[in-house]
Short mmCIF file of C-alpha atoms and ligand atoms in Angstrom, two decimals:
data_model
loop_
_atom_site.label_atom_id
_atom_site.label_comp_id
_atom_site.label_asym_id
_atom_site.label_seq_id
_atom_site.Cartn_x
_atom_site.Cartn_y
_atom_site.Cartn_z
CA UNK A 1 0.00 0.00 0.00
CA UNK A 2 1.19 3.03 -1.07
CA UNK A 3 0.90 6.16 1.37
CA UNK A 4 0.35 9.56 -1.25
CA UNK A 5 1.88 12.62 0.11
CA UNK A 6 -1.00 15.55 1.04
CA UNK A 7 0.30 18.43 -1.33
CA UNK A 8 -1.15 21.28 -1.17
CA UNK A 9 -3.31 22.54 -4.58
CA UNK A 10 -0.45 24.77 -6.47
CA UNK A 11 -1.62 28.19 -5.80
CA UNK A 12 -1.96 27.56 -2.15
CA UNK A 13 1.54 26.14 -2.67
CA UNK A 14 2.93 29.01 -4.23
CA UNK A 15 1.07 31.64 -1.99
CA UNK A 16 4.28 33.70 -0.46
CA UNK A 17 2.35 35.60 2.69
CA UNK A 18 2.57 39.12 2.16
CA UNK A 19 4.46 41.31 4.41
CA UNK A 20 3.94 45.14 5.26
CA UNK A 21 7.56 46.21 4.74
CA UNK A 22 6.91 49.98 5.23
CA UNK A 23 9.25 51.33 7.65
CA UNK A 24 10.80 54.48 8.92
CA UNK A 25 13.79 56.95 9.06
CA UNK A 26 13.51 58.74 12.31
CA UNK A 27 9.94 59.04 11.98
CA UNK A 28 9.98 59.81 7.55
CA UNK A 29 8.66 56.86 5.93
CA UNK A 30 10.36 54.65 3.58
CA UNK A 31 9.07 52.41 1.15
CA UNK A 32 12.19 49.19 2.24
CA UNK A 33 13.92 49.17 5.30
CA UNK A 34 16.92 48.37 3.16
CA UNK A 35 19.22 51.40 2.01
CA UNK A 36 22.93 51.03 0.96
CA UNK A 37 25.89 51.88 3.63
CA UNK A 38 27.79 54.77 2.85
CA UNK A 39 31.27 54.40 0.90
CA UNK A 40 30.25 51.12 -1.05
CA UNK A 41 28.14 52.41 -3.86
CA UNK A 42 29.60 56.25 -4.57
CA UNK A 43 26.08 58.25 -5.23
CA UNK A 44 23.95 55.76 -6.45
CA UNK A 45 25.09 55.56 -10.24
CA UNK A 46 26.92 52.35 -10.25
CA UNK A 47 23.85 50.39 -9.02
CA UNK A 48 21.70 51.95 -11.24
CA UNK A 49 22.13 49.74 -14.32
CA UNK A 50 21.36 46.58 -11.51
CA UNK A 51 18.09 47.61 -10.13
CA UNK A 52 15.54 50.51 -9.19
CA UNK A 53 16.79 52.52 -6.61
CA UNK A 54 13.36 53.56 -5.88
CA UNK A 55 12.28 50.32 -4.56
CA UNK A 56 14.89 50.91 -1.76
CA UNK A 57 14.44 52.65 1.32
CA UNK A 58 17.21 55.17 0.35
CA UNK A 59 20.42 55.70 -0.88
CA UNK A 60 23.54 56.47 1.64
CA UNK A 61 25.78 58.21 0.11
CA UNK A 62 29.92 58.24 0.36
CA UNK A 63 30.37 60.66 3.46
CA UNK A 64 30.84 64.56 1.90
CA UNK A 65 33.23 67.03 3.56
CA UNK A 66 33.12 70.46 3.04
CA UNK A 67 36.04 70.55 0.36
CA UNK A 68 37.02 67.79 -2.56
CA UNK A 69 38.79 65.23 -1.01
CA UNK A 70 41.30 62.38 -3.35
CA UNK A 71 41.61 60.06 -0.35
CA UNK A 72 44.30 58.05 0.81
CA UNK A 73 47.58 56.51 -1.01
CA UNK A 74 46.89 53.41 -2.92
CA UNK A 75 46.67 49.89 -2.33
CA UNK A 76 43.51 50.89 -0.54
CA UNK A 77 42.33 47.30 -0.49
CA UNK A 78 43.16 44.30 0.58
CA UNK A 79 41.23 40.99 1.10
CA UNK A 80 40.52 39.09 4.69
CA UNK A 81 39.15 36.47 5.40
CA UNK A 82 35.34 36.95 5.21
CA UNK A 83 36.15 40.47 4.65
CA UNK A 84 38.08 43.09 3.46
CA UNK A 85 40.17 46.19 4.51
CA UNK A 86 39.98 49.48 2.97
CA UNK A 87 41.78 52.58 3.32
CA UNK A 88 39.96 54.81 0.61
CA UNK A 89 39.76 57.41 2.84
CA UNK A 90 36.98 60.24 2.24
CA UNK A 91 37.80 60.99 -1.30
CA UNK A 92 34.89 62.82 -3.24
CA UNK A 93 33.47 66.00 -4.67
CA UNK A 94 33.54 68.16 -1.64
CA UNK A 95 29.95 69.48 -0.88
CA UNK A 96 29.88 72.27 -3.73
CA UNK A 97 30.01 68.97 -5.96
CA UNK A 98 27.26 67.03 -4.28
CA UNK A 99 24.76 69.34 -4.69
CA UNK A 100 25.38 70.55 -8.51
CA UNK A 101 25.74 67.13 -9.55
CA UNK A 102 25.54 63.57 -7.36
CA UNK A 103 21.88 65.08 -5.42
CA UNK A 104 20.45 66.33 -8.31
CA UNK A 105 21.07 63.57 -10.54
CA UNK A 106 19.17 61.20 -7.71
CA UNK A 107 16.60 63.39 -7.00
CA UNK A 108 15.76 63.67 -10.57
CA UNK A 109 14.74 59.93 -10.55
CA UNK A 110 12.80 60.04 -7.13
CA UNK A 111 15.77 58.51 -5.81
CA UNK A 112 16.03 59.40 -1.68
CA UNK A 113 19.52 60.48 -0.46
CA UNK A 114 20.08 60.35 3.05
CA UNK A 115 23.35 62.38 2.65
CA UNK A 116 26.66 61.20 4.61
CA UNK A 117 28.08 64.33 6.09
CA UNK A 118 32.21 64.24 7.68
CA UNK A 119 34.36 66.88 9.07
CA UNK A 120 37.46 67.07 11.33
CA UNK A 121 36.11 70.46 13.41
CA UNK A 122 32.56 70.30 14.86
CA UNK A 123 31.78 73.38 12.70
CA UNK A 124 32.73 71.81 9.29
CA UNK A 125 29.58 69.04 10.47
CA UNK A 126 27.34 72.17 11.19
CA UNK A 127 28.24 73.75 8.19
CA UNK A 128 27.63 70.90 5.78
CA UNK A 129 24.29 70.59 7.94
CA UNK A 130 23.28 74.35 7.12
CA UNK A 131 23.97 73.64 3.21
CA UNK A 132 21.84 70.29 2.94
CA UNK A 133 18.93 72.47 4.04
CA UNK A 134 15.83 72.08 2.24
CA UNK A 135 18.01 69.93 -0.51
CA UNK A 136 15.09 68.39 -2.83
CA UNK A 137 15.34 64.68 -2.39
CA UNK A 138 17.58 64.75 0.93
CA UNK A 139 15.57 62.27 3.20
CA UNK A 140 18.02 63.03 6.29
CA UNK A 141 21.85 63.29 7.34
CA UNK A 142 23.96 60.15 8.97
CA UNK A 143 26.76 62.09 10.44
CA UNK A 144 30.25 60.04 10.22
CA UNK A 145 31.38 60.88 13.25
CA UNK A 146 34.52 58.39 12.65
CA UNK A 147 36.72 61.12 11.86
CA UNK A 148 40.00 62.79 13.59
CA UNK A 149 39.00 65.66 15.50
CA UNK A 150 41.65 67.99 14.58
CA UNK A 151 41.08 70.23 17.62
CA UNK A 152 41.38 67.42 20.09
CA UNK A 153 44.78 65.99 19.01
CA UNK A 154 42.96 63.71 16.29
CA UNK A 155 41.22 61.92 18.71
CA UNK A 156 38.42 60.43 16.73
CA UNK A 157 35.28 61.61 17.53
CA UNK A 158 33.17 58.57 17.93
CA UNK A 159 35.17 57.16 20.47
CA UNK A 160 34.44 59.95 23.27
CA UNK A 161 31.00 60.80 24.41
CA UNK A 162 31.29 64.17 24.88
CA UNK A 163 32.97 65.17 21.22
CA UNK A 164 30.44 62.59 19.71
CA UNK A 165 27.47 64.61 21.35
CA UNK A 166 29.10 68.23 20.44
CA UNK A 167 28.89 67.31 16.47
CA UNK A 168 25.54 66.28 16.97
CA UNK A 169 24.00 69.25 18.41
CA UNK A 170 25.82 71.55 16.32
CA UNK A 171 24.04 69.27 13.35
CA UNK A 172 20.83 69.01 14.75
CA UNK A 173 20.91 72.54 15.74
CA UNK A 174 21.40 74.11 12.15
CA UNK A 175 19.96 71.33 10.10
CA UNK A 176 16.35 71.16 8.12
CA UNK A 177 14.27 70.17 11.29
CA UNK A 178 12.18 67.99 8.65
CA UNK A 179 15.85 65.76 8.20
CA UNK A 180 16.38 63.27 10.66
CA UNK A 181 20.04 63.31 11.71
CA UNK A 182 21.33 60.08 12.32
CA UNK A 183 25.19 59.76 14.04
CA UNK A 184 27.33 56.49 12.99
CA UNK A 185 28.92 55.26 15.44
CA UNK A 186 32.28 53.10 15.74
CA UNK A 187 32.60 49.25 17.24
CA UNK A 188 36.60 50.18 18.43
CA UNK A 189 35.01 51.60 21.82
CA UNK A 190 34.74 49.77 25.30
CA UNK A 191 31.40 50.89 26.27
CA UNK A 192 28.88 51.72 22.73
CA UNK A 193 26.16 52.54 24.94
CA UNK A 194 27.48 55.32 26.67
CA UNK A 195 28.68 56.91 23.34
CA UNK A 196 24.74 55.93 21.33
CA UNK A 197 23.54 57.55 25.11
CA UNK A 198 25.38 61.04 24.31
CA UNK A 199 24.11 61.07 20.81
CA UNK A 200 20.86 60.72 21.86
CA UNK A 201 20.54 62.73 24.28
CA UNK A 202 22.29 65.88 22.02
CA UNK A 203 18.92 65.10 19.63
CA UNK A 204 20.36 62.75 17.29
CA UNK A 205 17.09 61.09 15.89
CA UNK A 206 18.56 57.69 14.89
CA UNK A 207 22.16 55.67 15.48
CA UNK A 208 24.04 54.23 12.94
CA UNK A 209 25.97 51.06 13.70
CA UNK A 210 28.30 50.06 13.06
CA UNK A 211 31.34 51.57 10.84
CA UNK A 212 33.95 49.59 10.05
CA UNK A 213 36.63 48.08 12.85
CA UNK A 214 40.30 49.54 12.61
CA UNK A 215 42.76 46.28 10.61
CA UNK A 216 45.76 45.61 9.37
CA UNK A 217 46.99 43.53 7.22
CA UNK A 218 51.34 42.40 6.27
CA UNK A 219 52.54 41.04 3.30
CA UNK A 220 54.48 38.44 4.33
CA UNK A 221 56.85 38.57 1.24
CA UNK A 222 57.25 42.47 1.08
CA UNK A 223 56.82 41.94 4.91
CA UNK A 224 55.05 45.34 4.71
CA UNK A 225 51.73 46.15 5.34
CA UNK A 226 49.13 45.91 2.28
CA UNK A 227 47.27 49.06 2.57
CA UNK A 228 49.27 52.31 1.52
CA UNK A 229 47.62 53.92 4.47
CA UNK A 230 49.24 50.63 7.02
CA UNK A 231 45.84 50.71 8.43
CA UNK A 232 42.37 50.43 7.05
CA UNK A 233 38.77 49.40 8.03
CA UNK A 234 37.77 45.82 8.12
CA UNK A 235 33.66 44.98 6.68
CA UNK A 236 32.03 42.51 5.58
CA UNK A 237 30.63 39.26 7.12
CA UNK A 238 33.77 38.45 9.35
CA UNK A 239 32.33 41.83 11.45
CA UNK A 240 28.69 40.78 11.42
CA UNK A 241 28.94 39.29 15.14
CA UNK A 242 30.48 42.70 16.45
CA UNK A 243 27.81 45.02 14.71
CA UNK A 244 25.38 42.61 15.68
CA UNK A 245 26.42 42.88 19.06
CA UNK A 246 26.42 46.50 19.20
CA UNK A 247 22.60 46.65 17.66
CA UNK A 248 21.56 44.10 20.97
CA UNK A 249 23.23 46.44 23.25
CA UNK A 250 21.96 49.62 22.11
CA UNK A 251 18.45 48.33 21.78
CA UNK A 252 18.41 47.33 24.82
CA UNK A 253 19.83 50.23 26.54
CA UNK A 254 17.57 52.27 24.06
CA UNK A 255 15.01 50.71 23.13
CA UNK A 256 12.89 53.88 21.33
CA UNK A 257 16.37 54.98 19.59
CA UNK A 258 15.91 54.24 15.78
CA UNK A 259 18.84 52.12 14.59
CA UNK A 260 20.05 51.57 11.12
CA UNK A 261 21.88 48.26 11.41
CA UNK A 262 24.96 47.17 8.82
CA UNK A 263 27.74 44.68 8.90
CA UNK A 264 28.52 42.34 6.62
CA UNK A 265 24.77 41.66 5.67
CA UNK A 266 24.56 39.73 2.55
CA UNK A 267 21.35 38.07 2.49
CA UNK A 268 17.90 38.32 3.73
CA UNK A 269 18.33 36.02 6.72
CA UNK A 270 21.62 38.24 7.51
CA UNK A 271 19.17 41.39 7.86
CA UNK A 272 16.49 39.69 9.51
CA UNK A 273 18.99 39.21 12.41
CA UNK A 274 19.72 42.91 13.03
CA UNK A 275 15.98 43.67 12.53
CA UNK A 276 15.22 40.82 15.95
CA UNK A 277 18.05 42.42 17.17
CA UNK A 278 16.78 45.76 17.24
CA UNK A 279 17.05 47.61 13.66
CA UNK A 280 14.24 49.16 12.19
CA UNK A 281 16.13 49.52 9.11
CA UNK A 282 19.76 48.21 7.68
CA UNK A 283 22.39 49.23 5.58
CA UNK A 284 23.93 46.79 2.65
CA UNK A 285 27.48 47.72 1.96
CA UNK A 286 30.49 45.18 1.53
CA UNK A 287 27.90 42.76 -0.68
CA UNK A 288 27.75 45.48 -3.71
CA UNK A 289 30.87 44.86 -4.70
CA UNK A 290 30.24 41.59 -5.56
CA UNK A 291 26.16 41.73 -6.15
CA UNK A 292 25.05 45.03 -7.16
CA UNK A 293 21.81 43.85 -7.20
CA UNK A 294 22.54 43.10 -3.16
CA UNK A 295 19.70 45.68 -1.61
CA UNK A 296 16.79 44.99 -4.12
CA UNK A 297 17.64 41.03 -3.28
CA UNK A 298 18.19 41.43 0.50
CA UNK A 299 14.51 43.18 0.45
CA UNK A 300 12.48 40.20 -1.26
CA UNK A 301 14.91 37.74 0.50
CA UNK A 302 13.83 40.03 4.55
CA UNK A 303 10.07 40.22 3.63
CA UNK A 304 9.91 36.22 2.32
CA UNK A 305 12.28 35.65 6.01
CA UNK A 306 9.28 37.21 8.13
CA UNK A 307 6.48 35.80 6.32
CA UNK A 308 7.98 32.56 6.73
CA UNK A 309 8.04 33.45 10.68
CA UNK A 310 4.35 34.84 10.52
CA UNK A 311 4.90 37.93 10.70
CA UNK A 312 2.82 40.57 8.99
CA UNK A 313 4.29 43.55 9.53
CA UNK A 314 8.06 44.28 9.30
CA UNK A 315 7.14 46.57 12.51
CA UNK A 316 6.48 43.58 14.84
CA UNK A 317 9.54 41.91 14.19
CA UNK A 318 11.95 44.56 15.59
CA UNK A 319 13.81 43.76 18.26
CA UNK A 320 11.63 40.42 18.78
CA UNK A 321 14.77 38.59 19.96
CA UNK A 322 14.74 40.22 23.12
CA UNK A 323 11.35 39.26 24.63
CA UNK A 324 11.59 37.27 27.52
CA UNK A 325 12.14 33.04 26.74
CA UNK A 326 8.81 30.88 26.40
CA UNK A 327 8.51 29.54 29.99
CA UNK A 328 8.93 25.62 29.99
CA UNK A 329 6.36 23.08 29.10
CA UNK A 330 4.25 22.30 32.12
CA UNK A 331 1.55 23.19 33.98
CA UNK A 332 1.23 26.79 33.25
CA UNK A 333 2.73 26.86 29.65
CA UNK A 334 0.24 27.40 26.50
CA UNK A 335 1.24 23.81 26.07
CA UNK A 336 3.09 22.18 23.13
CA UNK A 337 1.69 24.19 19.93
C1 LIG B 401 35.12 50.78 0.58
C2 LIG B 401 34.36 51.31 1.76
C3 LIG B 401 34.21 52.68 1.94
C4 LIG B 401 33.50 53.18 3.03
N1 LIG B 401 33.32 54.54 3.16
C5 LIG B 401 32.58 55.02 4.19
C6 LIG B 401 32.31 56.42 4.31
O1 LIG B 401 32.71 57.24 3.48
N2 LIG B 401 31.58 56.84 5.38
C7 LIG B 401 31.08 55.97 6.32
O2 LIG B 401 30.40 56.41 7.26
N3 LIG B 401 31.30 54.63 6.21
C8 LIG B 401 32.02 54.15 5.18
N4 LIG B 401 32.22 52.80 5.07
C9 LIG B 401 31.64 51.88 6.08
C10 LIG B 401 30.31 51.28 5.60
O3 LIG B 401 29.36 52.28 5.36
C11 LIG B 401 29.77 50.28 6.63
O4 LIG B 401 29.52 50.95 7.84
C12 LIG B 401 30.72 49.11 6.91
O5 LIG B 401 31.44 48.76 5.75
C13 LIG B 401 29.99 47.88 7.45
O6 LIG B 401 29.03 47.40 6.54
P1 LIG B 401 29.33 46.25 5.44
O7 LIG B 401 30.04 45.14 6.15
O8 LIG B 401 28.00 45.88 4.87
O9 LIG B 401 30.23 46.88 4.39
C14 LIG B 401 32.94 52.28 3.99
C15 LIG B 401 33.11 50.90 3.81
C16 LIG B 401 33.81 50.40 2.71
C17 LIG B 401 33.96 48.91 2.55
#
């Protein structure tokens, strides 16, 4: 006797549940909670032959400093295991060039920039702020705050509460109050809670975590390191533990703080993890270089993950992996479901 298989009738088979991906940058909605990370895809151009840039929640763009910038001495990059190291440095146009060319060229499409801003005084930050003002197509600002601070002996501001929290009042104070102002904050710190505290509490509306960890790579037949700049910053999916880390903590020490997760996310199961951690919306960077098509994919592959996990609402899935543990089976327990 031969037992047939129940399958279920082909549409029912084929039925993907539909999830409400609609989600939010510090309170401005977005159609994906996917956007690209800053530094990996320029302004948007390269990806545009790979898919429509409308159908993500925004583009970050490389960070913009106040003059043009043509970064630091090549090789920039060098490969690691499950990652890579790059010293590029914050080569670009200098602001004058982002808005004549790189924001109107997006905004023309309907693309949404949510411009990168970097400095190495707080005032350069403010003063980028002032000029993004009312910027057709500028959804909001992620301030790189992973930069020398030239006035306190290049200390880098991310790594010192106080600095991080003067840049982002100076932003917040001057920029378009309809731009949410999001600060990026650095992994190479002991305590990231302390530092996504400050920011918070100087009005940032959002944190972005994390930027890329401080590496260094030798060659061991020049037996000198790879990078012209000796030192560069490690992404990719070798740091996806660390940023993931740093989401958990934050959310929990924050838990109404908007986060924009990224780290080495390269599929839709990779994002799904940041989103239980905590992220309302992530970052794809790293994965472009080797799938442009990365943020368009990582969308279908997040909203496919939740359905799967019956969830109808991207919403109800953030930071899910911090409710308390199912108590045991037994008396008191809903029971074996
Ligand atoms: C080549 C390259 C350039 C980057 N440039 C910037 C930058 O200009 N500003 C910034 O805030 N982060 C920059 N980043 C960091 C990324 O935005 C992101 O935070 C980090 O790479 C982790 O994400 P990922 O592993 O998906 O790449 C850069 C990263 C790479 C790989």
């Amino acid at each position: 006797m031969s037992i047939e298989p129940t399958l279920p009738a082909p549409a029912e088979a084929l039925s993907v549940p539909t999830v409400d991906m609609q989600a939010s940058i510090g309170g401005v909605p977005v159609v994906s909670p996917v956007l690209t990370a800053s530094g990996c895809s320029a302004f948007g151009q390269e990806l545009d032959p790979f898919f429509d840039l409308t159908s993500i929640g925004a583009v970050v763009t490389k960070s913009v400093q106040l003059r043009p910038r043509s970064g630091r001495p090549t090789p920039r990059m060098a490969e690691t295991p499950s990652g890579m190291l790059n010293s590029i440095g914050l080569q670009g146009p200098g602001i004058d060039g982002l808005l004549a060319e790189d924001l109107p060229w997006l905004a023309q499409r309907g693309v949404r920039a949510f411009v990168s801003i970097a400095g190495t005084r707080v005032e350069d930050f403010a003063e980028l702020a002032a000029r993004l003002r009312g910027v057709p197509g500028v959804l909001g600002l992620e301030v790189n705050i992973s930069c020398p601070n030239v006035e306190s002996r290049g200390e880098v501001f991310a790594c010192d509460p106080v600095a991080a929290a003067d840049v982002v009042a100076a932003v917040r104070e001057v920029a378009d109050p309809a731009q949410p102002v999001y600060a990026k904050l650095s992994p190479d710190v002991t305590d990231i809670v302390s530092v996504a505290a400050a920011c918070a509490e100087a009005g940032a509306n959002g944190l972005s975590m994390i930027n890329t960890l401080l590496g260094l790579v030798i060659d061991p037949d020049t037996m000198r390191p790879v990078l012209g700049g000796v030192t560069g910053g490690l992404s990719g999916p070798a740091i996806r533990p660390v940023a993931l880390r740093c989401v958990w903590q934050v959310h929990q020490a924050l838990p109404n703080v908007p986060i924009l997760g990224m780290g080495g996310i390269r599929s839709g199961l990779d994002a799904l993890q940041f989103v239980l951690a905590g992220a309302s919306a992530v970052s794809v960077g790293t994965a472009v270089f080797n799938d442009p098509s990365a943020p368009a994919r990582i969308h279908a592959e997040l909203a496919d993950a939740l359905g799967e996990r019956g969830f109808g609402r991207l919403a109800d899935a953030i930071g899910y992996a911090h409710r308390r543990p199912d108590p045991p089976a037994g008396r008191h327990s809903r029971g074996l479901q």
